[in-house]
Amino acid sequence: MSASMLPSSVPSRPSRRTFLKAMLAAGLAPQIVPARVLGAEGRTSPANKINVGVIGVGAQGTGDMRNFLSQDDVRVTAICDVNQRNLARARKVIGEAYGKDDVRVHSDFRELNADRSIDAVLMALPVHWHSIPSLGAVLAGKHIFHEKPMALSFEEGRRMRAAVRKTGVVFQFGTQQRSETKFRWACELALNGRLGRIKEIQVCAPGGKPGPRYAAQPVPDFVDWDRWVGPAPATRFHEDKLKRDNHENMTPFSLGMISCWGIHHLDIAQWGNGADATGPRQVQGTGEFAAEGDHDAIQKWQVRYEYDGRPPIVFAQEGALGFTHGIKFIGESGWVHVRRGVITASDEAAILRDPQNKYDTMPVKLRISTNHTRDFLDAIREKRPAICDVETALRADTLCQLGLIAVKRGRALQWDPVAERFTNDDGANALLQPRPFRGDWRLPAV
């Protein structure tokens, strides 16, 4: 893709016949045109590739980056991280994919966001860094594949929605389950009445992970710890804090598994509830936090969301509702339970093996995507929303925010899904706002 071309103005790719006519009109012999320029054998012209920059190349970011590297019409041209080990591993992966690790390397995301040759950004940083770099990328006109959750506060997510609306870029949320057939099938069974009237939707995700009180360690040369902590409160270094399953259970950096894991399954519950454009009217919950150690995020919870005209959603840590992972749609005549790679039902012969209940035969059909990365790229080229656009993403992510706030407030909270505020608790509304940022870090204005 041309460096001078606005990311939101991706042209449709000309056909080979149109290209050849243009060449002949210009008096050029077609036999001298390289096959790669013509797009022969399924290869994309270098001028028509989408240039992608990656902010955060830890385990999740590198895994996501591999999906982009596998696409013919993409070129990963820049990476950014404050951990030199992450950068070295990512460069190796890029070299294996392209034959050489010819990629720009940054330690400051602002340099990457300022690069006008980059069309799209993959953001996969720790949660406390989700809003500032992503907003910077979107306000620079770059399409964004935004790993979940949205951020540490509801207001940061709402500001991201405002930025996407303002710039018109494509936003894809990292809730990849929407691009998996079994999740779509379970939702269609619920929406088409194949389980009878839905009485309740139950959701279970992993609970919190207890952890020690980390002793201070000298900061090693391979990581810029001050930049890694960034807008979060200053904290002593320990190498184990760099591990995702540790820092995602620490409140300076995360809301805990109620958000980091919960968003995946709550997103599917919203989808199967027909609630992508709205939210609950009431939320109430209880929970437990660790009594000691640095893993101070919520450990256990049970939250109930009540909707107008839709069944309620009950959300708890795994095992609390009688199953471990996933989403269970419970109807008057049966239930279906779906998790990654597996779908089961109360009567599998009657529900799952009935030809009329196939996901492509029922009257209510949900949007189809079989590859989350491909859907994002196609959305850029076709100038359409991705399957998990910012509107959908924020509505699902809001459930995580509301659930944790309800646990903290210890009472039933009334939520206005239009005004997006609590109507009976000013203290709860205060918890929707961003935490104070450390140092000079600020949330970009939209």
Short mmCIF file of C-alpha atoms in Angstrom, two decimals:
data_model
loop_
_atom_site.label_atom_id
_atom_site.label_comp_id
_atom_site.label_asym_id
_atom_site.label_seq_id
_atom_site.Cartn_x
_atom_site.Cartn_y
_atom_site.Cartn_z
CA MET A 1 0.00 0.00 0.00
CA SER A 2 1.39 3.38 -0.96
CA ALA A 3 2.89 5.36 1.90
CA SER A 4 1.04 8.46 0.72
CA MET A 5 -2.32 6.73 0.64
CA LEU A 6 -4.64 7.37 3.57
CA PRO A 7 -5.32 4.11 5.44
CA SER A 8 -9.07 4.71 5.29
CA SER A 9 -8.98 5.08 1.53
CA VAL A 10 -7.76 1.69 0.35
CA PRO A 11 -8.49 1.23 -3.36
CA SER A 12 -9.93 -1.96 -4.74
CA ARG A 13 -7.29 -4.07 -6.42
CA PRO A 14 -7.44 -3.80 -10.24
CA SER A 15 -8.03 -6.95 -12.18
CA ARG A 16 -5.22 -8.49 -14.19
CA ARG A 17 -7.11 -7.67 -17.41
CA THR A 18 -7.47 -3.99 -16.43
CA PHE A 19 -3.78 -3.82 -15.59
CA LEU A 20 -2.77 -5.36 -18.91
CA LYS A 21 -4.98 -2.91 -20.84
CA ALA A 22 -3.30 -0.02 -19.05
CA MET A 23 0.13 -1.41 -19.89
CA LEU A 24 -0.74 -1.80 -23.56
CA ALA A 25 -2.22 1.69 -23.70
CA ALA A 26 1.07 2.98 -22.38
CA GLY A 27 2.94 1.13 -25.10
CA LEU A 28 4.61 -1.36 -22.75
CA ALA A 29 5.03 -5.00 -23.65
CA PRO A 30 3.22 -7.16 -21.08
CA GLN A 31 5.82 -9.90 -21.20
CA ILE A 32 8.30 -7.71 -19.29
CA VAL A 33 5.93 -7.24 -16.33
CA PRO A 34 6.96 -9.41 -13.35
CA ALA A 35 4.35 -11.92 -12.24
CA ARG A 36 4.41 -10.57 -8.68
CA VAL A 37 3.27 -7.15 -9.92
CA LEU A 38 0.37 -8.69 -11.82
CA GLY A 39 -0.70 -10.62 -8.75
CA ALA A 40 -0.19 -13.94 -10.52
CA GLU A 41 -0.32 -17.19 -8.59
CA GLY A 42 -2.25 -15.53 -5.78
CA ARG A 43 0.58 -13.15 -4.90
CA THR A 44 -0.12 -9.54 -4.05
CA SER A 45 1.63 -6.60 -5.66
CA PRO A 46 4.08 -4.96 -3.21
CA ALA A 47 2.40 -1.62 -3.91
CA ASN A 48 -0.93 -3.01 -2.75
CA LYS A 49 0.22 -4.56 0.53
CA ILE A 50 -1.06 -3.30 3.88
CA ASN A 51 1.91 -2.16 5.95
CA VAL A 52 1.50 -3.21 9.60
CA GLY A 53 3.32 -2.02 12.69
CA VAL A 54 3.23 -4.09 15.89
CA ILE A 55 3.22 -2.41 19.31
CA GLY A 56 4.00 -5.07 21.89
CA VAL A 57 5.74 -8.26 20.76
CA GLY A 58 5.45 -10.38 23.87
CA ALA A 59 3.82 -13.81 23.71
CA GLN A 60 0.37 -12.52 22.65
CA GLY A 61 1.71 -9.89 20.28
CA THR A 62 4.07 -12.33 18.56
CA GLY A 63 1.29 -14.89 18.25
CA ASP A 64 -0.99 -12.30 16.65
CA MET A 65 1.87 -11.10 14.44
CA ARG A 66 2.33 -14.61 13.06
CA ASN A 67 -1.25 -14.44 11.78
CA PHE A 68 -0.42 -11.24 9.91
CA LEU A 69 2.82 -12.68 8.56
CA SER A 70 0.85 -15.54 7.00
CA GLN A 71 -1.25 -13.16 4.88
CA ASP A 72 0.02 -12.51 1.36
CA ASP A 73 -1.26 -8.94 1.19
CA VAL A 74 0.45 -7.78 4.40
CA ARG A 75 3.95 -6.60 5.20
CA VAL A 76 4.99 -6.21 8.84
CA THR A 77 7.38 -3.27 8.55
CA ALA A 78 7.90 -2.11 12.15
CA ILE A 79 7.83 -3.50 15.68
CA CYS A 80 7.97 -1.81 19.06
CA ASP A 81 8.70 -3.06 22.58
CA VAL A 82 10.71 -1.99 25.64
CA ASN A 83 11.92 -5.57 26.16
CA GLN A 84 14.95 -6.40 24.01
CA ARG A 85 14.35 -10.12 24.36
CA ASN A 86 10.87 -9.72 22.91
CA LEU A 87 12.26 -7.68 20.02
CA ALA A 88 14.94 -10.26 19.26
CA ARG A 89 12.39 -13.09 19.21
CA ALA A 90 10.02 -11.10 17.01
CA ARG A 91 12.80 -10.26 14.54
CA LYS A 92 13.63 -13.94 14.30
CA VAL A 93 10.00 -14.79 13.54
CA ILE A 94 9.86 -12.09 10.87
CA GLY A 95 13.11 -13.32 9.36
CA GLU A 96 11.75 -16.85 9.14
CA ALA A 97 8.61 -15.57 7.38
CA TYR A 98 10.25 -13.13 4.95
CA GLY A 99 13.72 -14.61 4.52
CA LYS A 100 15.30 -11.63 6.29
CA ASP A 101 14.47 -9.58 9.37
CA ASP A 102 14.23 -6.32 7.45
CA VAL A 103 12.01 -4.46 9.91
CA ARG A 104 12.21 -1.12 11.71
CA VAL A 105 12.63 -1.52 15.47
CA HIS A 106 11.36 0.99 18.03
CA SER A 107 11.35 1.26 21.80
CA ASP A 108 8.94 4.23 21.75
CA PHE A 109 5.46 3.62 20.31
CA ARG A 110 5.15 7.30 19.39
CA GLU A 111 7.83 6.85 16.73
CA LEU A 112 5.90 3.97 15.20
CA ASN A 113 2.60 5.86 15.29
CA ALA A 114 4.24 8.83 13.56
CA ASP A 115 5.45 6.67 10.66
CA ARG A 116 3.18 7.65 7.76
CA SER A 117 4.11 4.54 5.77
CA ILE A 118 2.30 2.32 8.30
CA ASP A 119 -1.34 1.67 7.43
CA ALA A 120 -2.43 -0.46 10.38
CA VAL A 121 -1.28 -1.21 13.91
CA LEU A 122 -1.50 -4.37 15.96
CA MET A 123 -1.53 -3.38 19.65
CA ALA A 124 -0.82 -6.17 22.14
CA LEU A 125 0.72 -4.48 25.17
CA PRO A 126 -0.05 -5.21 28.85
CA VAL A 127 -3.50 -3.91 29.82
CA HIS A 128 -2.35 -0.73 31.59
CA TRP A 129 -0.84 0.40 28.27
CA HIS A 130 -3.90 -0.32 26.10
CA SER A 131 -5.37 3.15 25.75
CA ILE A 132 -2.56 5.69 25.24
CA PRO A 133 -0.67 4.03 22.32
CA SER A 134 -3.89 2.82 20.67
CA LEU A 135 -5.50 6.24 20.77
CA GLY A 136 -2.32 7.71 19.34
CA ALA A 137 -2.41 5.22 16.46
CA VAL A 138 -6.09 5.81 15.66
CA LEU A 139 -5.75 9.60 15.84
CA ALA A 140 -2.83 9.25 13.40
CA GLY A 141 -5.28 7.62 10.98
CA LYS A 142 -4.13 4.04 11.36
CA HIS A 143 -6.46 1.05 11.36
CA ILE A 144 -6.08 -0.97 14.54
CA PHE A 145 -6.25 -4.57 15.68
CA HIS A 146 -6.70 -3.90 19.40
CA GLU A 147 -6.04 -6.75 21.80
CA LYS A 148 -8.53 -7.15 24.62
CA PRO A 149 -9.61 -5.83 27.07
CA MET A 150 -10.27 -2.23 26.05
CA ALA A 151 -8.45 -0.63 28.98
CA LEU A 152 -8.37 -0.23 32.75
CA SER A 153 -11.41 2.07 32.78
CA PHE A 154 -14.67 2.46 30.94
CA GLU A 155 -13.88 6.06 30.00
CA GLU A 156 -10.69 5.03 28.21
CA GLY A 157 -12.71 2.62 26.09
CA ARG A 158 -15.33 5.25 25.38
CA ARG A 159 -12.62 7.65 24.25
CA MET A 160 -11.31 4.98 21.87
CA ARG A 161 -14.81 4.66 20.39
CA ALA A 162 -14.93 8.44 19.90
CA ALA A 163 -11.54 8.37 18.15
CA VAL A 164 -12.59 5.59 15.77
CA ARG A 165 -15.83 7.40 14.97
CA LYS A 166 -13.89 10.60 14.33
CA THR A 167 -11.23 9.13 12.03
CA GLY A 168 -13.27 6.38 10.34
CA VAL A 169 -10.49 3.78 10.65
CA VAL A 170 -11.21 0.06 10.94
CA PHE A 171 -11.13 -1.32 14.49
CA GLN A 172 -10.91 -5.04 15.23
CA PHE A 173 -11.09 -6.25 18.83
CA GLY A 174 -9.04 -9.27 19.89
CA THR A 175 -12.11 -11.35 20.77
CA GLN A 176 -11.21 -14.03 18.25
CA GLN A 177 -14.04 -16.35 19.30
CA ARG A 178 -16.40 -14.43 17.00
CA SER A 179 -14.45 -15.92 14.13
CA GLU A 180 -14.97 -19.52 15.33
CA THR A 181 -17.85 -21.56 13.93
CA LYS A 182 -18.97 -23.28 17.12
CA PHE A 183 -19.50 -20.01 18.99
CA ARG A 184 -21.53 -18.60 16.11
CA TRP A 185 -23.56 -21.82 15.94
CA ALA A 186 -24.41 -21.74 19.66
CA CYS A 187 -25.53 -18.12 19.37
CA GLU A 188 -27.69 -18.89 16.34
CA LEU A 189 -29.36 -21.80 18.15
CA ALA A 190 -30.28 -19.42 20.97
CA LEU A 191 -31.43 -16.60 18.70
CA ASN A 192 -33.54 -18.90 16.51
CA GLY A 193 -35.49 -20.37 19.43
CA ARG A 194 -34.06 -23.88 18.95
CA LEU A 195 -33.63 -24.15 22.72
CA GLY A 196 -37.05 -22.69 23.48
CA ARG A 197 -37.29 -19.33 25.19
CA ILE A 198 -33.89 -18.54 26.69
CA LYS A 199 -34.20 -18.28 30.46
CA GLU A 200 -30.59 -17.50 31.36
CA ILE A 201 -27.14 -17.27 29.85
CA GLN A 202 -24.34 -18.53 32.09
CA VAL A 203 -20.68 -17.62 31.62
CA CYS A 204 -17.61 -19.09 33.32
CA ALA A 205 -14.00 -17.98 32.93
CA PRO A 206 -10.80 -18.74 34.89
CA GLY A 207 -10.63 -17.10 38.28
CA GLY A 208 -7.73 -15.14 39.66
CA LYS A 209 -4.30 -16.59 40.35
CA PRO A 210 -2.84 -16.06 43.85
CA GLY A 211 0.76 -14.87 43.96
CA PRO A 212 3.59 -13.96 46.33
CA ARG A 213 4.88 -10.62 47.52
CA TYR A 214 7.67 -10.04 45.01
CA ALA A 215 11.01 -8.96 46.42
CA ALA A 216 12.86 -6.19 44.62
CA GLN A 217 15.41 -7.24 42.00
CA PRO A 218 17.96 -5.16 40.09
CA VAL A 219 16.58 -4.04 36.75
CA PRO A 220 18.33 -6.01 33.98
CA ASP A 221 19.73 -4.42 30.85
CA PHE A 222 17.25 -6.11 28.53
CA VAL A 223 14.17 -4.15 29.70
CA ASP A 224 13.34 -0.48 30.23
CA TRP A 225 11.35 -1.01 33.42
CA ASP A 226 10.33 2.62 33.89
CA ARG A 227 8.82 2.65 30.39
CA TRP A 228 7.21 -0.79 30.95
CA VAL A 229 5.44 0.55 34.06
CA GLY A 230 4.62 3.74 32.18
CA PRO A 231 1.42 5.42 33.42
CA ALA A 232 0.92 2.90 36.26
CA PRO A 233 2.15 3.63 39.81
CA ALA A 234 5.88 3.14 40.29
CA THR A 235 6.69 -0.35 41.55
CA ARG A 236 9.81 -2.37 42.27
CA PHE A 237 11.10 -4.64 39.51
CA HIS A 238 10.85 -8.41 39.60
CA GLU A 239 11.31 -10.47 36.45
CA ASP A 240 8.18 -12.50 37.19
CA LYS A 241 6.09 -9.35 36.83
CA LEU A 242 6.88 -9.41 33.12
CA LYS A 243 4.94 -12.67 32.78
CA ARG A 244 1.42 -12.19 31.52
CA ASP A 245 -0.32 -14.59 33.91
CA ASN A 246 1.25 -12.65 36.78
CA HIS A 247 0.82 -8.98 35.82
CA GLU A 248 -2.74 -9.64 34.65
CA ASN A 249 -3.55 -10.48 38.29
CA MET A 250 -2.02 -7.26 39.66
CA THR A 251 -4.22 -4.16 39.94
CA PRO A 252 -1.55 -1.62 38.92
CA PHE A 253 -1.56 -3.31 35.52
CA SER A 254 -4.93 -5.03 35.10
CA LEU A 255 -8.49 -5.53 36.34
CA GLY A 256 -7.87 -9.28 36.68
CA MET A 257 -9.38 -12.31 35.02
CA ILE A 258 -12.90 -10.88 35.36
CA SER A 259 -11.79 -8.66 32.47
CA CYS A 260 -8.81 -10.32 30.77
CA TRP A 261 -10.56 -13.69 30.35
CA GLY A 262 -14.13 -12.60 30.97
CA ILE A 263 -14.28 -10.36 27.92
CA HIS A 264 -13.95 -13.35 25.56
CA HIS A 265 -17.00 -15.20 26.90
CA LEU A 266 -19.08 -12.15 27.81
CA ASP A 267 -18.67 -11.01 24.21
CA ILE A 268 -20.23 -14.26 23.00
CA ALA A 269 -23.00 -14.00 25.60
CA GLN A 270 -23.82 -10.51 24.29
CA TRP A 271 -23.82 -11.85 20.71
CA GLY A 272 -26.19 -14.69 21.50
CA ASN A 273 -28.37 -12.33 23.55
CA GLY A 274 -28.87 -10.01 20.58
CA ALA A 275 -27.42 -7.23 22.74
CA ASP A 276 -24.51 -5.94 20.65
CA ALA A 277 -26.05 -2.46 20.49
CA THR A 278 -27.13 -2.19 24.12
CA GLY A 279 -26.35 -3.31 27.66
CA PRO A 280 -27.89 -4.37 30.94
CA ARG A 281 -30.18 -2.17 33.03
CA GLN A 282 -29.06 -3.61 36.37
CA VAL A 283 -25.94 -5.36 37.67
CA GLN A 284 -25.25 -6.90 41.05
CA GLY A 285 -22.44 -9.12 42.27
CA THR A 286 -20.21 -10.48 44.98
CA GLY A 287 -16.54 -11.36 44.93
CA GLU A 288 -13.36 -12.18 46.80
CA PHE A 289 -9.92 -10.63 46.66
CA ALA A 290 -6.60 -12.10 47.77
CA ALA A 291 -5.77 -11.41 51.42
CA GLU A 292 -2.02 -11.12 50.77
CA GLY A 293 0.57 -11.03 47.99
CA ASP A 294 1.00 -8.81 44.96
CA HIS A 295 -1.71 -10.62 42.99
CA ASP A 296 -4.38 -8.33 44.42
CA ALA A 297 -6.90 -8.44 41.56
CA ILE A 298 -10.26 -10.13 42.10
CA GLN A 299 -9.99 -13.90 42.60
CA LYS A 300 -13.63 -15.10 42.64
CA TRP A 301 -16.91 -13.48 41.66
CA GLN A 302 -20.53 -14.02 40.73
CA VAL A 303 -22.32 -11.25 38.86
CA ARG A 304 -25.85 -11.05 37.46
CA TYR A 305 -26.80 -8.72 34.60
CA GLU A 306 -30.49 -7.96 34.03
CA TYR A 307 -31.67 -6.72 30.62
CA ASP A 308 -34.86 -5.16 29.31
CA GLY A 309 -36.55 -7.67 27.02
CA ARG A 310 -33.64 -10.11 27.03
CA PRO A 311 -32.58 -13.00 29.28
CA PRO A 312 -30.18 -12.28 32.14
CA ILE A 313 -26.50 -13.18 32.06
CA VAL A 314 -24.84 -14.77 35.09
CA PHE A 315 -21.03 -14.59 35.13
CA ALA A 316 -18.69 -16.35 37.57
CA GLN A 317 -15.23 -17.87 37.83
CA GLU A 318 -14.86 -21.41 36.49
CA GLY A 319 -16.61 -24.14 38.43
CA ALA A 320 -18.96 -21.83 40.33
CA LEU A 321 -21.90 -22.54 38.00
CA GLY A 322 -21.28 -26.26 37.55
CA PHE A 323 -18.96 -26.07 34.53
CA THR A 324 -15.51 -24.71 33.86
CA HIS A 325 -15.09 -22.71 30.69
CA GLY A 326 -17.41 -21.10 28.21
CA ILE A 327 -20.99 -19.99 27.68
CA LYS A 328 -24.17 -21.92 28.39
CA PHE A 329 -27.44 -20.84 26.78
CA ILE A 330 -30.26 -22.32 28.87
CA GLY A 331 -33.69 -22.49 27.25
CA GLU A 332 -37.05 -23.88 28.30
CA SER A 333 -36.58 -26.95 26.09
CA GLY A 334 -32.82 -27.48 26.28
CA TRP A 335 -29.37 -25.98 26.61
CA VAL A 336 -26.18 -25.66 24.60
CA HIS A 337 -22.71 -25.14 26.08
CA VAL A 338 -19.82 -23.86 23.97
CA ARG A 339 -16.16 -23.35 24.68
CA ARG A 340 -13.10 -23.27 22.45
CA GLY A 341 -13.26 -26.20 20.08
CA VAL A 342 -16.20 -27.91 21.82
CA ILE A 343 -19.99 -27.60 21.68
CA THR A 344 -22.35 -29.84 23.67
CA ALA A 345 -26.09 -29.84 24.29
CA SER A 346 -28.71 -31.28 26.62
CA ASP A 347 -29.88 -33.51 23.74
CA GLU A 348 -27.21 -33.61 21.08
CA ALA A 349 -29.25 -35.67 18.64
CA ALA A 350 -32.23 -33.32 18.79
CA ILE A 351 -30.26 -30.08 18.92
CA LEU A 352 -26.87 -30.51 17.27
CA ARG A 353 -27.58 -33.26 14.76
CA ASP A 354 -30.92 -31.97 13.51
CA PRO A 355 -30.29 -30.80 9.91
CA GLN A 356 -32.60 -27.84 10.48
CA ASN A 357 -30.31 -26.62 13.26
CA LYS A 358 -27.17 -26.21 11.21
CA TYR A 359 -25.64 -22.77 11.57
CA ASP A 360 -26.15 -22.06 7.86
CA THR A 361 -29.79 -23.16 7.67
CA MET A 362 -31.60 -21.25 10.43
CA PRO A 363 -33.48 -18.01 9.60
CA VAL A 364 -31.45 -15.77 11.93
CA LYS A 365 -27.88 -15.82 10.60
CA LEU A 366 -25.03 -14.04 12.29
CA ARG A 367 -22.11 -12.43 10.52
CA ILE A 368 -19.61 -15.03 9.30
CA SER A 369 -15.88 -14.74 9.83
CA THR A 370 -13.57 -17.75 9.84
CA ASN A 371 -10.30 -15.87 10.39
CA HIS A 372 -10.14 -12.85 12.70
CA THR A 373 -7.03 -11.38 11.10
CA ARG A 374 -8.34 -11.90 7.59
CA ASP A 375 -11.65 -10.26 8.51
CA PHE A 376 -9.73 -7.19 9.75
CA LEU A 377 -7.72 -6.93 6.54
CA ASP A 378 -10.77 -7.45 4.34
CA ALA A 379 -12.60 -4.77 6.30
CA ILE A 380 -9.79 -2.33 5.49
CA ARG A 381 -9.91 -3.17 1.79
CA GLU A 382 -13.71 -3.23 1.58
CA LYS A 383 -14.17 -0.13 3.77
CA ARG A 384 -16.56 -1.85 6.17
CA PRO A 385 -16.64 -2.56 9.91
CA ALA A 386 -14.80 -5.60 11.21
CA ILE A 387 -16.76 -8.36 12.94
CA CYS A 388 -15.73 -7.01 16.37
CA ASP A 389 -15.85 -3.29 15.62
CA VAL A 390 -15.43 -0.67 18.31
CA GLU A 391 -19.17 -0.35 18.97
CA THR A 392 -19.51 -4.07 19.65
CA ALA A 393 -16.22 -4.19 21.54
CA LEU A 394 -17.10 -1.43 23.98
CA ARG A 395 -20.55 -2.90 24.75
CA ALA A 396 -19.03 -6.27 25.63
CA ASP A 397 -16.09 -4.78 27.50
CA THR A 398 -18.52 -2.67 29.54
CA LEU A 399 -19.87 -5.83 31.17
CA CYS A 400 -16.43 -6.52 32.67
CA GLN A 401 -16.22 -2.98 34.00
CA LEU A 402 -19.76 -3.05 35.43
CA GLY A 403 -19.27 -6.43 37.06
CA LEU A 404 -16.14 -5.39 38.94
CA ILE A 405 -17.67 -2.07 39.99
CA ALA A 406 -20.80 -3.85 41.27
CA VAL A 407 -18.65 -6.18 43.38
CA LYS A 408 -16.72 -3.23 44.81
CA ARG A 409 -19.88 -1.24 45.59
CA GLY A 410 -21.67 -4.23 47.12
CA ARG A 411 -25.14 -3.29 45.94
CA ALA A 412 -27.50 -3.50 42.97
CA LEU A 413 -26.53 -0.82 40.46
CA GLN A 414 -28.90 0.65 37.90
CA TRP A 415 -27.21 1.21 34.53
CA ASP A 416 -28.48 3.40 31.69
CA PRO A 417 -27.12 1.76 28.50
CA VAL A 418 -27.98 4.86 26.44
CA ALA A 419 -26.42 7.51 28.67
CA GLU A 420 -23.78 4.95 29.75
CA ARG A 421 -23.80 5.86 33.41
CA PHE A 422 -25.20 4.59 36.70
CA THR A 423 -28.42 6.26 37.76
CA ASN A 424 -28.32 5.38 41.47
CA ASP A 425 -24.70 5.61 42.59
CA ASP A 426 -22.34 8.55 42.03
CA GLY A 427 -19.53 6.57 43.65
CA ALA A 428 -19.94 3.90 41.00
CA ASN A 429 -19.84 6.55 38.26
CA ALA A 430 -16.53 7.80 39.67
CA LEU A 431 -15.11 4.30 39.09
CA LEU A 432 -15.84 4.64 35.36
CA GLN A 433 -13.15 7.30 35.07
CA PRO A 434 -9.45 6.68 34.38
CA ARG A 435 -7.03 6.36 37.25
CA PRO A 436 -4.45 9.12 37.65
CA PHE A 437 -1.55 8.55 35.25
CA ARG A 438 2.03 8.65 36.51
CA GLY A 439 4.44 11.34 35.42
CA ASP A 440 3.79 13.11 32.14
CA TRP A 441 1.64 10.39 30.61
CA ARG A 442 -1.76 11.64 29.51
CA LEU A 443 -4.73 10.20 27.67
CA PRO A 444 -4.84 11.85 24.22
CA ALA A 445 -7.73 14.23 23.65
CA VAL A 446 -10.21 13.29 20.91
#
